[in-house]
Coordinates of C-alpha atoms in Angstrom, one line a residue:
Q2 CA 82.7 111.2 73.6
S3 CA 84.7 110.1 76.4
C4 CA 83.1 109.0 79.5
D5 CA 86.1 109.0 81.9
M6 CA 85.2 109.7 85.6
I7 CA 87.4 112.7 86.4
P8 CA 87.3 113.7 90.1
R9 CA 87.6 117.4 89.8
A10 CA 87.1 118.6 93.3
S11 CA 87.0 117.3 96.9
E12 CA 86.3 119.1 100.0
L13 CA 87.1 118.1 103.6
I14 CA 84.8 120.2 105.6
T15 CA 85.7 119.9 109.3
R16 CA 83.6 121.2 112.4
R17 CA 84.4 120.4 116.2
G18 CA 83.9 116.6 116.2
T19 CA 82.3 116.1 112.7
S20 CA 83.8 115.7 109.4
L21 CA 81.9 115.8 106.0
Y22 CA 83.6 114.5 102.9
V23 CA 82.2 115.5 99.6
M24 CA 83.5 114.5 96.2
V25 CA 82.2 116.0 92.7
L26 CA 82.4 113.6 89.7
L27 CA 82.1 114.9 86.1
I28 CA 81.7 112.8 83.0
S29 CA 82.9 114.8 79.8
G30 CA 82.6 118.0 81.9
M31 CA 79.1 117.4 83.0
L32 CA 78.1 116.8 86.6
V33 CA 76.7 113.5 87.1
S34 CA 76.6 112.7 90.9
V35 CA 77.7 114.0 94.2
Y36 CA 78.9 111.4 96.8
S37 CA 79.1 112.2 100.5
T38 CA 80.0 110.3 103.4
I39 CA 80.3 111.1 107.0
P40 CA 83.2 109.2 108.8
P41 CA 83.4 107.9 112.3
Y42 CA 83.4 110.8 115.0
V43 CA 86.7 112.3 115.3
S44 CA 87.1 114.5 118.4
A45 CA 89.8 117.1 118.8
V46 CA 92.0 116.9 122.1
A47 CA 91.8 119.7 124.5
S48 CA 95.2 120.5 126.0
I49 CA 96.6 123.0 128.6
T50 CA 100.1 124.6 129.4
L51 CA 101.5 125.9 132.9
N52 CA 103.9 128.7 132.8
P53 CA 106.1 127.7 134.8
S54 CA 105.6 124.4 135.2
S55 CA 107.3 124.5 138.6
G56 CA 108.3 126.6 141.5
P57 CA 108.3 127.4 145.2
I58 CA 105.4 128.6 147.3
G59 CA 104.1 131.9 146.0
T60 CA 104.6 131.2 142.3
V61 CA 101.9 132.7 140.2
V62 CA 101.0 130.2 137.4
V63 CA 99.4 131.0 134.1
V64 CA 97.4 128.4 132.6
T65 CA 96.4 128.7 129.0
G66 CA 94.5 125.9 126.8
S67 CA 93.1 125.0 123.6
G68 CA 91.0 122.5 121.5
F69 CA 88.0 122.8 123.8
D70 CA 84.6 122.2 122.3
L71 CA 83.0 125.5 121.3
S72 CA 80.1 124.9 123.3
R73 CA 82.1 125.5 126.7
T74 CA 81.1 128.6 128.4
T75 CA 82.7 128.3 131.8
C76 CA 85.5 126.4 133.2
A77 CA 87.2 125.5 136.6
I78 CA 90.9 124.7 137.6
S79 CA 91.5 122.0 140.2
A80 CA 94.7 120.1 141.4
S81 CA 95.5 116.5 143.0
P82 CA 96.4 116.5 145.5
P83 CA 94.3 119.6 146.3
S84 CA 96.8 121.4 148.5
L85 CA 98.4 123.2 145.4
F86 CA 96.3 126.3 145.4
S87 CA 93.4 127.5 147.4
S88 CA 91.8 129.8 144.7
S89 CA 92.1 130.3 140.8
T90 CA 90.8 132.3 137.9
C91 CA 89.4 130.6 134.7
S92 CA 87.7 131.8 131.7
I93 CA 86.9 130.1 128.3
G94 CA 85.6 130.6 124.9
G95 CA 86.0 129.9 121.2
G96 CA 87.6 126.7 122.1
S97 CA 90.5 128.4 124.3
M98 CA 90.8 129.0 127.8
S99 CA 92.9 131.1 130.1
G100 CA 93.5 131.4 133.9
Q101 CA 96.0 131.5 136.9
F102 CA 96.5 130.4 140.4
T103 CA 99.3 131.0 142.9
T104 CA 100.8 128.1 144.7
A105 CA 99.8 128.0 148.4
S106 CA 101.7 127.7 151.5
S107 CA 100.1 124.0 152.0
A108 CA 102.0 123.1 148.9
V109 CA 104.8 120.4 149.6
A110 CA 107.9 120.3 147.6
G111 CA 108.8 117.3 145.5
I112 CA 105.2 116.3 144.7
T113 CA 104.0 116.2 141.1
Y114 CA 100.5 118.0 141.3
V115 CA 98.0 117.1 138.4
V116 CA 96.3 120.3 137.3
T117 CA 92.9 119.8 135.7
V118 CA 90.8 122.4 133.6
T119 CA 87.3 121.5 133.4
G120 CA 85.2 123.1 130.5
N121 CA 81.4 123.2 131.1
P122 CA 78.7 122.3 130.1
G123 CA 80.0 118.8 129.1
A124 CA 82.7 118.3 131.7
E125 CA 85.6 118.3 129.3
T126 CA 89.0 118.1 130.7
A127 CA 92.6 118.6 130.0
T128 CA 95.4 118.1 132.4
A129 CA 99.2 119.1 133.1
N130 CA 101.7 118.7 135.8
F131 CA 103.2 121.1 138.4
I132 CA 106.1 120.5 140.6
V133 CA 106.7 122.3 143.9
K134 CA 110.1 123.4 144.8
S135 CA 111.4 124.3 148.3
K136 CA 112.8 127.7 148.9
I137 CA 115.4 129.4 151.2
T138 CA 115.7 133.0 151.9
L139 CA 119.1 134.5 153.6
N140 CA 119.1 137.7 155.6
P141 CA 121.2 139.5 154.8
T142 CA 122.5 138.5 151.4
S143 CA 125.8 140.1 151.6
G144 CA 128.4 141.1 154.4
P145 CA 131.9 140.5 155.5
V146 CA 133.3 138.0 157.2
G147 CA 131.7 137.8 160.7
T148 CA 128.2 138.3 159.3
V149 CA 125.6 136.3 161.2
V150 CA 123.1 135.3 158.4
T151 CA 119.4 134.2 159.2
V152 CA 117.9 131.4 156.9
S153 CA 114.1 130.7 156.5
G154 CA 112.5 128.7 154.0
N155 CA 109.2 126.8 152.9
G156 CA 107.7 124.2 150.7
F157 CA 109.8 121.5 152.3
N158 CA 108.5 118.0 152.7
P159 CA 107.1 117.6 156.2
G160 CA 109.1 114.4 156.9
N161 CA 112.1 116.6 157.1
T162 CA 113.0 117.7 160.7
A163 CA 116.6 119.2 160.1
C164 CA 119.2 120.3 157.7
L165 CA 122.8 120.8 157.1
F166 CA 124.4 124.0 155.1
S167 CA 127.0 123.5 152.6
S168 CA 128.4 126.1 150.1
A169 CA 130.1 126.1 146.7
P170 CA 132.2 126.7 145.5
G171 CA 135.2 126.1 147.8
G172 CA 136.7 128.8 150.1
L173 CA 133.9 129.8 152.6
T174 CA 133.8 128.6 156.2
I175 CA 130.6 128.4 157.9
S176 CA 130.4 128.2 161.8
D177 CA 127.9 128.2 164.4
A178 CA 125.2 126.9 162.1
S179 CA 121.6 125.5 163.4
C180 CA 118.7 124.5 161.0
T181 CA 115.2 122.9 161.9
I182 CA 112.4 122.1 159.6
S183 CA 108.8 121.8 161.0
G184 CA 105.7 121.4 159.0
G185 CA 107.6 122.2 156.0
N186 CA 109.1 125.4 157.0
L187 CA 112.8 126.0 157.5
N188 CA 114.3 128.2 160.1
G189 CA 118.2 128.4 160.5
Q190 CA 121.1 130.6 161.4
L191 CA 124.7 130.6 160.3
R192 CA 127.8 132.8 160.6
I193 CA 130.3 133.7 157.8
A194 CA 133.5 132.6 159.4
G195 CA 135.9 133.0 156.6
S196 CA 136.7 133.4 152.9
T197 CA 139.7 132.8 151.0
N198 CA 138.5 134.3 147.8
P199 CA 139.1 138.0 147.1
A200 CA 136.0 140.0 148.1
P201 CA 133.4 140.6 146.8
F202 CA 132.7 137.0 146.2
A203 CA 129.5 135.3 145.8
Y204 CA 128.8 131.8 147.2
T205 CA 125.8 129.5 146.9
I206 CA 124.7 128.3 150.2
T207 CA 122.6 125.1 150.1
A208 CA 120.4 123.8 152.8
N209 CA 120.2 120.0 152.8
P210 CA 117.4 118.3 154.4
D211 CA 118.0 115.3 156.8
V212 CA 115.4 113.0 155.1
Y213 CA 114.1 114.1 151.8
A214 CA 117.4 114.9 149.4
A215 CA 115.5 115.9 146.7
D216 CA 114.2 119.0 148.7
A217 CA 117.7 120.6 148.9
T218 CA 117.5 124.1 147.7
S219 CA 119.9 127.0 147.4
A220 CA 120.4 130.8 147.8
T221 CA 123.3 133.1 147.1
F222 CA 125.5 135.0 149.5
T223 CA 128.0 137.7 148.7
V224 CA 131.0 138.1 150.9
S225 CA 132.0 141.6 150.7
A226 CA 135.2 143.4 151.9
V227 CA 135.9 144.4 155.5
P228 CA 134.9 148.3 155.9
T229 CA 138.2 150.1 156.3
I230 CA 138.8 153.9 157.4
T231 CA 141.7 156.0 156.8
L232 CA 143.0 158.7 159.3
T233 CA 144.9 161.7 158.0
P234 CA 147.4 162.4 159.6
G235 CA 147.8 158.9 161.2
T236 CA 149.6 160.5 164.0
G237 CA 149.6 163.8 166.1
P238 CA 149.6 165.6 169.5
P239 CA 146.2 166.1 171.4
G240 CA 144.1 168.5 169.8
I241 CA 144.9 167.9 166.3
T242 CA 142.5 167.5 163.6

């Protein structure tokens, strides 16, 4: 009878961090040996995702992760620099984690923050980046020519001290503008002096910081039609209604 060695089955049994390879050999259909080996330690790599991965102060960021060791039962979220958030939530189980944090008023625009999730016991870590963006708010956000608009903002680099306002597309005239930035917070005012486009028309107004140009950020203002009234009749003697 033939004595050819025919591999009839092989199975890779994988568990977190270990692999066991089993080869069953048969000669003429009879089991003759089982050879097993444990290859070098292979560790799965934990990873996390931030959603969103950038945003202004006050952004709620959802953190999800996978690939953690099954033995991890608690987790914590941290950031470097630590000014990104003041508190967070984190839970882990079955190799996956979920959590969230809200970007704090102490966060600085333009800085790439490294967010780290640490799974315990064992201090297993995974990281992802978050970028803080500056933000401005217009009050009001619409009005006719002549409207005075208050501008407030946050998340600017503390090195900025002032800003200039610009608009797009062309056709909007801004006057009486003022802008100061202190401690990362912007305060300003401007007047909608004119618009050559038919109302209503939406313009993008941008605050351009004096030092860190990357902190430039925008908001939308809609120029509305000037309110009008109609009298009927248009003329008449005293006492007419």
